[in-house]
CSV table of C-alpha atoms in Angstrom, one decimal:
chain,number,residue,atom,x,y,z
U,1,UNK,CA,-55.8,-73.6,-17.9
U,2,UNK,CA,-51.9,-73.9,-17.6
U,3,UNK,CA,-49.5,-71.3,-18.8
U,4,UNK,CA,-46.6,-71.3,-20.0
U,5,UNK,CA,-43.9,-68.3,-21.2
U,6,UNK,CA,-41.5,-68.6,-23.6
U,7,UNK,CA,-38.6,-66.8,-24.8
U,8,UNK,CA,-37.8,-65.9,-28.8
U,9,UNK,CA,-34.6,-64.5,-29.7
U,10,UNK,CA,-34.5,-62.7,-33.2
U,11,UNK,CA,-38.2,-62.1,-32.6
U,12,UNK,CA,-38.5,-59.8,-35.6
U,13,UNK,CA,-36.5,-62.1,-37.9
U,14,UNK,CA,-37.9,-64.0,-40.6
U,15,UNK,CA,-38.2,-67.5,-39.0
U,16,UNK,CA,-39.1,-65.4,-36.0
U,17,UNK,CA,-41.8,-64.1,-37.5
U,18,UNK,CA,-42.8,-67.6,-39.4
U,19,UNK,CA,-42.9,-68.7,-35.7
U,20,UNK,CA,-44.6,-66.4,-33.4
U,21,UNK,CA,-47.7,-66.7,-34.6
U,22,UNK,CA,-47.6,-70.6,-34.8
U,23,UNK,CA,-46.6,-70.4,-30.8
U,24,UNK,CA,-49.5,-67.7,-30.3
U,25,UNK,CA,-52.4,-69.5,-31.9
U,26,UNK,CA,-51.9,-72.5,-30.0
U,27,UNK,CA,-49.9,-74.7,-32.3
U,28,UNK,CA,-46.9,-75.5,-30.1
U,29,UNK,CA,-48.5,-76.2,-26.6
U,30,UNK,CA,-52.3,-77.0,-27.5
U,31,UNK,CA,-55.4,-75.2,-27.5
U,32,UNK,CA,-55.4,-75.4,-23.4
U,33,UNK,CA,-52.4,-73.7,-22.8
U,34,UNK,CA,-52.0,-70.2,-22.3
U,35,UNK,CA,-48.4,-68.3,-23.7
U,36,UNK,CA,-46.5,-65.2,-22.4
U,37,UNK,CA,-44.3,-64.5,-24.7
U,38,UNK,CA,-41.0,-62.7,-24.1
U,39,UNK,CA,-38.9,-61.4,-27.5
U,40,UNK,CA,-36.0,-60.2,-27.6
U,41,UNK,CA,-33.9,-58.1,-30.4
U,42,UNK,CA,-31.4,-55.7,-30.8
U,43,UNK,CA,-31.5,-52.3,-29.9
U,44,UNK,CA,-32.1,-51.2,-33.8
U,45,UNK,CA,-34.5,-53.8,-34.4
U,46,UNK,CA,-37.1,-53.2,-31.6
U,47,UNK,CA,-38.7,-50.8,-33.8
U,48,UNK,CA,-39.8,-53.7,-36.3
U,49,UNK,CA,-40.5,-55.8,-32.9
U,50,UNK,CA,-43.5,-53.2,-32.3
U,51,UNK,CA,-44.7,-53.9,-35.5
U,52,UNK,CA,-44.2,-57.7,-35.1
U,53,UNK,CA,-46.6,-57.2,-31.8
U,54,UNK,CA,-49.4,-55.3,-33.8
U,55,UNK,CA,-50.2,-57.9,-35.7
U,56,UNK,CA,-50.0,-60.1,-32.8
U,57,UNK,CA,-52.4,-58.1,-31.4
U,58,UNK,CA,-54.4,-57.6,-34.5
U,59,UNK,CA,-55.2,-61.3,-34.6
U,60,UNK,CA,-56.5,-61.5,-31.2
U,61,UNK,CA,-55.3,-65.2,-30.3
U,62,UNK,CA,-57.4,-66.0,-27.2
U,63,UNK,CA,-54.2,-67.8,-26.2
U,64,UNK,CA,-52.0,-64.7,-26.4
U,65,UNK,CA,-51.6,-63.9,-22.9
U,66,UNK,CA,-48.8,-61.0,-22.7
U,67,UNK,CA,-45.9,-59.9,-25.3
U,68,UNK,CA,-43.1,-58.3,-23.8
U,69,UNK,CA,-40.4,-56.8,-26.1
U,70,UNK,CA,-36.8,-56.4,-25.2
U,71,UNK,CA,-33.4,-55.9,-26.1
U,72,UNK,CA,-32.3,-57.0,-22.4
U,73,UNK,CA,-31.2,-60.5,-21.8
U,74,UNK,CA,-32.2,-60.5,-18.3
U,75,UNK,CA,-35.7,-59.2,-19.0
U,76,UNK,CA,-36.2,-61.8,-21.9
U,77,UNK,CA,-35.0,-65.0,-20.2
U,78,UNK,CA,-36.9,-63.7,-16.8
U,79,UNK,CA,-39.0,-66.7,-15.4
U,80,UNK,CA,-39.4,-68.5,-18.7
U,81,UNK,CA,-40.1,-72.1,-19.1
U,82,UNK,CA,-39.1,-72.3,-22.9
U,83,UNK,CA,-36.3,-70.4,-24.7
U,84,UNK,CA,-36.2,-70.9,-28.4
U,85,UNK,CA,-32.4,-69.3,-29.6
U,86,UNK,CA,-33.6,-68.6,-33.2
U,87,UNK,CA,-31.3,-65.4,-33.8
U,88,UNK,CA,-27.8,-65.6,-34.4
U,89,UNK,CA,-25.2,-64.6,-36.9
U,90,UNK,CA,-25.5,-65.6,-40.2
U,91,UNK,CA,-23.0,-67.1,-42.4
U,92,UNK,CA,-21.7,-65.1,-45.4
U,93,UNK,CA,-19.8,-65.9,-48.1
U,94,UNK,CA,-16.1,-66.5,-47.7
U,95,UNK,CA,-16.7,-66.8,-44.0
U,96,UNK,CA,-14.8,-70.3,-42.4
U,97,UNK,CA,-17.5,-72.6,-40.5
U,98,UNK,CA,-14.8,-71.8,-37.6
U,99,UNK,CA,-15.5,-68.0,-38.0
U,100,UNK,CA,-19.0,-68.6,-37.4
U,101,UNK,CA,-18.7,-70.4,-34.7
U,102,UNK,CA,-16.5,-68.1,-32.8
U,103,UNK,CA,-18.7,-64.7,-33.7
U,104,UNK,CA,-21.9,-67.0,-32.7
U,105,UNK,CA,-19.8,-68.2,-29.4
U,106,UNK,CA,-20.1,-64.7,-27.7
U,107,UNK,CA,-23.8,-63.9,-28.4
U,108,UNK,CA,-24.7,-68.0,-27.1
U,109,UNK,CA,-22.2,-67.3,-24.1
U,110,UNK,CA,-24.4,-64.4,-22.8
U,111,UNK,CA,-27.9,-66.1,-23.5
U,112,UNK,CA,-26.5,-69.1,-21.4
U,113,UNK,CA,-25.8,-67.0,-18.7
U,114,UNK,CA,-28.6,-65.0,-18.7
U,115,UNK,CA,-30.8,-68.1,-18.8
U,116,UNK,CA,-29.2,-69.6,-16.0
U,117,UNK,CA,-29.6,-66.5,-14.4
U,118,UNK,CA,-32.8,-65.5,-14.5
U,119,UNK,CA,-35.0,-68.3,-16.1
U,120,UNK,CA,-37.3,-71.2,-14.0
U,121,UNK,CA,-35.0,-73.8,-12.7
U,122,UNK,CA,-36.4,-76.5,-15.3
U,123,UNK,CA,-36.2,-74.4,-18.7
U,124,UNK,CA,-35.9,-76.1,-21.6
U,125,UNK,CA,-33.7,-74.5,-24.4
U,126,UNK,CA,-33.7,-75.3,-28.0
U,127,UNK,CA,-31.6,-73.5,-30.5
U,128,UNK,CA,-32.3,-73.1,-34.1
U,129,UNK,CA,-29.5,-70.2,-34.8
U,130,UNK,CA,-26.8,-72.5,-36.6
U,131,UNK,CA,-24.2,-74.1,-36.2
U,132,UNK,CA,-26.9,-75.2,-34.1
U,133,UNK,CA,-25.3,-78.0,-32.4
U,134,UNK,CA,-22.4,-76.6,-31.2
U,135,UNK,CA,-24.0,-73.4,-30.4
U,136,UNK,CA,-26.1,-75.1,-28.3
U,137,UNK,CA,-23.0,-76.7,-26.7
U,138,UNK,CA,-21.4,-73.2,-25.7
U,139,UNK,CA,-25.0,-72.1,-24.1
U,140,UNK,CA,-24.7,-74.9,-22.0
U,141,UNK,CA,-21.5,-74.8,-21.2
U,142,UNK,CA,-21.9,-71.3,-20.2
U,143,UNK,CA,-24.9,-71.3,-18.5
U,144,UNK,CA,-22.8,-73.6,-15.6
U,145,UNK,CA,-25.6,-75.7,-14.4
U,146,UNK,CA,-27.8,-73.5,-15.0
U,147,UNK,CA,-29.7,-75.8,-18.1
U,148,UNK,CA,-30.1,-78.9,-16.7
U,149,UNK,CA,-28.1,-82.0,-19.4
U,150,UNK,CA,-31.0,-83.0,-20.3
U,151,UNK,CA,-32.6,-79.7,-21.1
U,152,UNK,CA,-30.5,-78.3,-23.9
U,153,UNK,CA,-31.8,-79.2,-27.4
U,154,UNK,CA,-30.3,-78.1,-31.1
U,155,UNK,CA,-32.9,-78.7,-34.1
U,156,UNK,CA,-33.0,-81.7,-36.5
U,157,UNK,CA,-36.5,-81.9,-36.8
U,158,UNK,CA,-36.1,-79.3,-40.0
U,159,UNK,CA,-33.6,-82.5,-41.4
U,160,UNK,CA,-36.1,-85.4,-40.7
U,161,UNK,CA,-39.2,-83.2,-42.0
U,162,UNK,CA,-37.5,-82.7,-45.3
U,163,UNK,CA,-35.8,-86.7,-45.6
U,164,UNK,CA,-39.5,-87.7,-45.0
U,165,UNK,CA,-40.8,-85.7,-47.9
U,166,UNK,CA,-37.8,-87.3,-50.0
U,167,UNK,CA,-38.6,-90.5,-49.3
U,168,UNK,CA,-42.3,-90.1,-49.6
U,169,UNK,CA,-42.1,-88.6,-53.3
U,170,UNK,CA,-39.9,-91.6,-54.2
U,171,UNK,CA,-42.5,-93.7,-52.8
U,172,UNK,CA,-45.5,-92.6,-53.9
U,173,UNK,CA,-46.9,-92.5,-50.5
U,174,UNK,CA,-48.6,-89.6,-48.3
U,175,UNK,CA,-45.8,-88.4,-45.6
U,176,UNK,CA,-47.5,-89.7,-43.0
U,177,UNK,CA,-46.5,-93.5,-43.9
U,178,UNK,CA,-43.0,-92.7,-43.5
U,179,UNK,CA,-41.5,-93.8,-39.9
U,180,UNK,CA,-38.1,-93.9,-37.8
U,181,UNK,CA,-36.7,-92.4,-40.4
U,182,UNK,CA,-33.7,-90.4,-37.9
U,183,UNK,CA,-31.2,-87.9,-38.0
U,184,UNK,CA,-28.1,-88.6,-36.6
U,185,UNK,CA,-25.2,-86.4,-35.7
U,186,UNK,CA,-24.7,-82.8,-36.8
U,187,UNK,CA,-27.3,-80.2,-38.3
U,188,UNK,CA,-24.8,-79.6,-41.3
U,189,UNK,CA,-24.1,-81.1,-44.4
U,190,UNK,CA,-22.8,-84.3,-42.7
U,191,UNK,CA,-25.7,-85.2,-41.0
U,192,UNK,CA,-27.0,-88.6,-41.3
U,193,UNK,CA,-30.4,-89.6,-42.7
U,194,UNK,CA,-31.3,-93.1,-41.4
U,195,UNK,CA,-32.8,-95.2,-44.5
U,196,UNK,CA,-31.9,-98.2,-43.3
U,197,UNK,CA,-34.0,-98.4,-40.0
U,198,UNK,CA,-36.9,-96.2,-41.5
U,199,UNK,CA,-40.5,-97.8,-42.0
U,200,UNK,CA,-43.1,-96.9,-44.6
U,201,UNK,CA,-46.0,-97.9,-43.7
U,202,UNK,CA,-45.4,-102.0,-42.2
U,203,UNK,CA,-42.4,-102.4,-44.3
U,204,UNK,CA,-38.9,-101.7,-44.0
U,205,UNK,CA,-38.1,-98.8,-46.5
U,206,UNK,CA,-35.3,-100.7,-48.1
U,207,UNK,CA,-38.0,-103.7,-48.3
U,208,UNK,CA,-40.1,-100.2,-51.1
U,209,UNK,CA,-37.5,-98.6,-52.4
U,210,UNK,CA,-34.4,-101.3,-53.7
U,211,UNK,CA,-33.0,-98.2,-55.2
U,212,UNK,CA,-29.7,-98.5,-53.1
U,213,UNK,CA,-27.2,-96.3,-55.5
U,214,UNK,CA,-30.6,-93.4,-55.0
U,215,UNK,CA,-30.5,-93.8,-51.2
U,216,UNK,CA,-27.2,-93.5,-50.3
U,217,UNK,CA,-26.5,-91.0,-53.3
U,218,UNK,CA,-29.1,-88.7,-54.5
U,219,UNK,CA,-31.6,-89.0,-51.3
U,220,UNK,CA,-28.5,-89.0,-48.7
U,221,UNK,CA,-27.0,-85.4,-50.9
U,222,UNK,CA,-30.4,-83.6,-51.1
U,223,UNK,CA,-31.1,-83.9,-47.6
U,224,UNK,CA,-27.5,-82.9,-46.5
U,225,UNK,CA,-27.5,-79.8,-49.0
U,226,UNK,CA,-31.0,-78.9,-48.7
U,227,UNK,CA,-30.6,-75.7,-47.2
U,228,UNK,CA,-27.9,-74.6,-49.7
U,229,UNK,CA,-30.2,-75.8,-52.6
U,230,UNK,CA,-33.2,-73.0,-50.9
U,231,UNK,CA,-30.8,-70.7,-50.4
U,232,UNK,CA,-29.9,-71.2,-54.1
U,233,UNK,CA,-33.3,-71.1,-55.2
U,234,UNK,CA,-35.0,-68.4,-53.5
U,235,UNK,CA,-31.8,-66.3,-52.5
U,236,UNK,CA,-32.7,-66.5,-48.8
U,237,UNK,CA,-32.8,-69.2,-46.5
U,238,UNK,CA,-35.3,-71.7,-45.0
U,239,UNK,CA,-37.9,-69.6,-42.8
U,240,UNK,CA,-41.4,-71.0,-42.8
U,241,UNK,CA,-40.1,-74.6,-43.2
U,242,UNK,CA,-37.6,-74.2,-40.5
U,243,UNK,CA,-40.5,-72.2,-38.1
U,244,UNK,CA,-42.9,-75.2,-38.6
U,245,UNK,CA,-39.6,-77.8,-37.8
U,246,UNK,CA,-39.4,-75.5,-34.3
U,247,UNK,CA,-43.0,-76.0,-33.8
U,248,UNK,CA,-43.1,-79.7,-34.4
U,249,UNK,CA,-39.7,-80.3,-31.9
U,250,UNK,CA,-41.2,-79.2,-28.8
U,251,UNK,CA,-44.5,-80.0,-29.5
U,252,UNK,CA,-42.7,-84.0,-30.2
U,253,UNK,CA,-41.1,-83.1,-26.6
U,254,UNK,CA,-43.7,-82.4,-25.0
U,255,UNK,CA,-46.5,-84.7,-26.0
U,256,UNK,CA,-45.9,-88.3,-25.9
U,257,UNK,CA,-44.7,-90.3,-29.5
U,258,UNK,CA,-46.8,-92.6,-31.6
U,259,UNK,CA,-46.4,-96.1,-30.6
U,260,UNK,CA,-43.9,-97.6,-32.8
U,261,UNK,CA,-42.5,-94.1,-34.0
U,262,UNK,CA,-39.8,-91.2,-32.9
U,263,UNK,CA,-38.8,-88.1,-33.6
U,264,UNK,CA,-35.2,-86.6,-34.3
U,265,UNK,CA,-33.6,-83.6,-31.7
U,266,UNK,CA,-29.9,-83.1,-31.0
U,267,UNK,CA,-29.5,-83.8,-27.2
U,268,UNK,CA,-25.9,-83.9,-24.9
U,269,UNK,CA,-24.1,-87.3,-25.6
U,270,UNK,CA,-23.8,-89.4,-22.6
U,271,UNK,CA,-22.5,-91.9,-24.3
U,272,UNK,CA,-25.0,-93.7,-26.1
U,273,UNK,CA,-24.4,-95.4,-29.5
U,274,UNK,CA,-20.7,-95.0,-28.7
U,275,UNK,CA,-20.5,-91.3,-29.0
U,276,UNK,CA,-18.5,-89.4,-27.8
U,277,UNK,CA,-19.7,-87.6,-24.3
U,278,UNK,CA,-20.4,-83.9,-24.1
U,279,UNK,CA,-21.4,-83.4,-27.7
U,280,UNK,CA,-24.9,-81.9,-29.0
U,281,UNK,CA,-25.5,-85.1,-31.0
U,282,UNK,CA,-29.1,-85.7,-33.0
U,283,UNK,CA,-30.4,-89.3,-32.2
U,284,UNK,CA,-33.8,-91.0,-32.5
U,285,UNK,CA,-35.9,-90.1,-29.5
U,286,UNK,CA,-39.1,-90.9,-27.9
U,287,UNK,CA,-41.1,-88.8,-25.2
U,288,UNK,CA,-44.1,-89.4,-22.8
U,289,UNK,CA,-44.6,-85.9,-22.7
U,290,UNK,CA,-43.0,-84.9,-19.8
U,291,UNK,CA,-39.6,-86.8,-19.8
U,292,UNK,CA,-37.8,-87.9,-23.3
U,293,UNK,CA,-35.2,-90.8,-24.0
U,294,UNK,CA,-32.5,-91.8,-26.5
U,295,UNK,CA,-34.2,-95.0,-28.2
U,296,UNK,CA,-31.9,-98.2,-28.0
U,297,UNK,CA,-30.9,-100.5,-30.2
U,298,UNK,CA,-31.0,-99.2,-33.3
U,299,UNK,CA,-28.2,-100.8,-35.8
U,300,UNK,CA,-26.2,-99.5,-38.2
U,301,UNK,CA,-24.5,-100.9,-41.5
U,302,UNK,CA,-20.8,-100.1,-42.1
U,303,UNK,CA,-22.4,-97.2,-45.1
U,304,UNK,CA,-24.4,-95.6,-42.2
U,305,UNK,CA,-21.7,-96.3,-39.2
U,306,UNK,CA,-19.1,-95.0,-41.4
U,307,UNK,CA,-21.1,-91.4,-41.8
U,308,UNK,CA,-21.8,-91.4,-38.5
U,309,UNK,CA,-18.6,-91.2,-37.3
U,310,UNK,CA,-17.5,-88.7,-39.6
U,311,UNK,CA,-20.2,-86.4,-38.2
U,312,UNK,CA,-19.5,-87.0,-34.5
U,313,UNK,CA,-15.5,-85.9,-35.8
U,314,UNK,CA,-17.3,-82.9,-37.5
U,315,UNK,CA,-19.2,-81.7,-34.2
U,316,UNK,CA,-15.7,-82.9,-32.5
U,317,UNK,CA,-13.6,-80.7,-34.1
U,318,UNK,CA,-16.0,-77.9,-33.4
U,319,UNK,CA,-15.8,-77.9,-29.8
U,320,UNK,CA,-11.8,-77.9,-29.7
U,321,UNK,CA,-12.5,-74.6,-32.2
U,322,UNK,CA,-14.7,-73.1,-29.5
U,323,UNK,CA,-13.7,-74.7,-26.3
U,324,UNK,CA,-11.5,-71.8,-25.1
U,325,UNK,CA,-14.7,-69.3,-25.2
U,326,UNK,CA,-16.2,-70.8,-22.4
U,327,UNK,CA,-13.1,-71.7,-20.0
């Protein structure tokens, strides 16, 4: 049976919590795989991490092979294989996207080198703590070689899971008949859900739903402000929702992709579609479950190309705002 040990910052968090015990049961990496789990906190918060292990322990996953619980970078990131960058700063009212980014630059500057420091030469790192993106660009950045290019990852699954369900409810149709329906560009609210190239079922989904003023208005605005609307709603933010979206990325990286599907996950621009190089950008992707690519040849009206662009400017204009943290 393989094994595999993964690293979870903001362990006792809430979508830390959501996701621990996905990871532990065997949802993430399949009933054959054994996990070592390393979590790590801050100082104050290892206290609720103990209590976070208990019930760990209390549900005796047969899968659960260790827990270690940390507040040091070196121990947490020590001869992992996965690290999943949940925690991070959150933003609070009055508080400038740029602000963020900067507070958020330090704590992703020292998790990228401590990775590259101390984890297994091939780790794979996804980051969920937002602005994911370019969070996930500073980790790299700072982790000098230490995460390979094609390693780093920054979640849009969360964005495709909840434009599926839009689409689906429009529909009439279960989830499951929604395909290629991808998220391009930044995890913020000028990402871009990908109507025009999405499938339900054998049919275009422009071909089911004609309802062009809904798709590129109220369907286009509800998955862009999605979060806010939660937030709004239940005076927190997504946690289980955005746990599960964690759960499905890696398990899409790591097993291969329906025929005639893919999945969304921000990965480092190399140029393809036009982007710009050296961004975190999301784009339609397919694995075999051991290596992923960017899938080619998907086209774009002036509506969608237009919204693209304006997110690659977005994620842009956040690098210049953080470039000089990781000179």
């Amino acid at each position: 049976m393989n094994t595999v040990r993964v690293a979870v910052t903001g362990a006792a968090g809430q979508i830390g919590y959501a996701l621990l015990f996905r990871i532990a049961s065997g949802q993430m990496f399949g009933p054959n795989t054994k996990v070592d789990l390393n979590l790590l906190e801050l100082e104050q918060a290892l206290p609720a991490l103990e209590g976070v292990k208990m019930e760990l322990d209390d549900c005796a996953f047969p899968l659960l092979n260790s827990v270690t619980m940390t507040a040091d970078l070196n121990v947490a990131f020590k001869d992992v294989d996965w690290a999943l960058l949940v925690g991070s700063v959150p933003r609070k009212d009055g508080m400038e996207r740029a602000d963020l980014l900067k507070i958020n630059g330090g704590i992703f500057i020292k998790q990228g080198k401590a990775i590259a420091d101390n984890a297994k030469d091939d780790v794979k790192v996804l980051v969920v703590g937002n602005p994911c993106n370019t969070n996930a660009w500073i980790c790299h950045k700072a982790a000098k070689g230490g995460i390979k290019d094609n390693n780093i990852f920054a979640m849009t699954m969360l964005d495709q899971n909840r434009a599926h369900t839009q689409i689906a409810q429009k529909a009439g149709v279960p989830v499951s008949e929604v395909k290629k329906l991808a998220i391009w560009g930044n995890h913020s609210s000028s990402m871009v859900p990908d109507f025009a190239n999405a499938m339900i079922g054998n049919k275009r989904l422009t071909d089911t739903i004609a309802d062009e003023a809904w798709l590129k208005g109220a369907f286009f605005e509800t998955v862009q402000k999605r979060g806010a609307a939660i937030i709004k709603a239940r005076g927190a933010s997504s946690v289980a929702s955005a746990a599960n979206a964690v759960v499905d990325t890696v398990r899409n990286l790591t097993n291969p992709t329906a025929e005639g599907d893919f999945f969304s996950v921000a990965t480092l621009s190399k140029g393809d579609y036009g982007i710009k190089k050296d961004l975190l950008f999301s784009f339609p992707i397919r694995s075999n479950g051991k290596a992923w690519e960017i899938v080619q040849g998907v086209e774009h009206n002036d509506f969608l190309s237009s919204k693209v662009k304006a997110t690659e400017a977005e994620l842009v204009s956040e690098r210049s705002d953080v470039a000089a943290l990781v000179q």
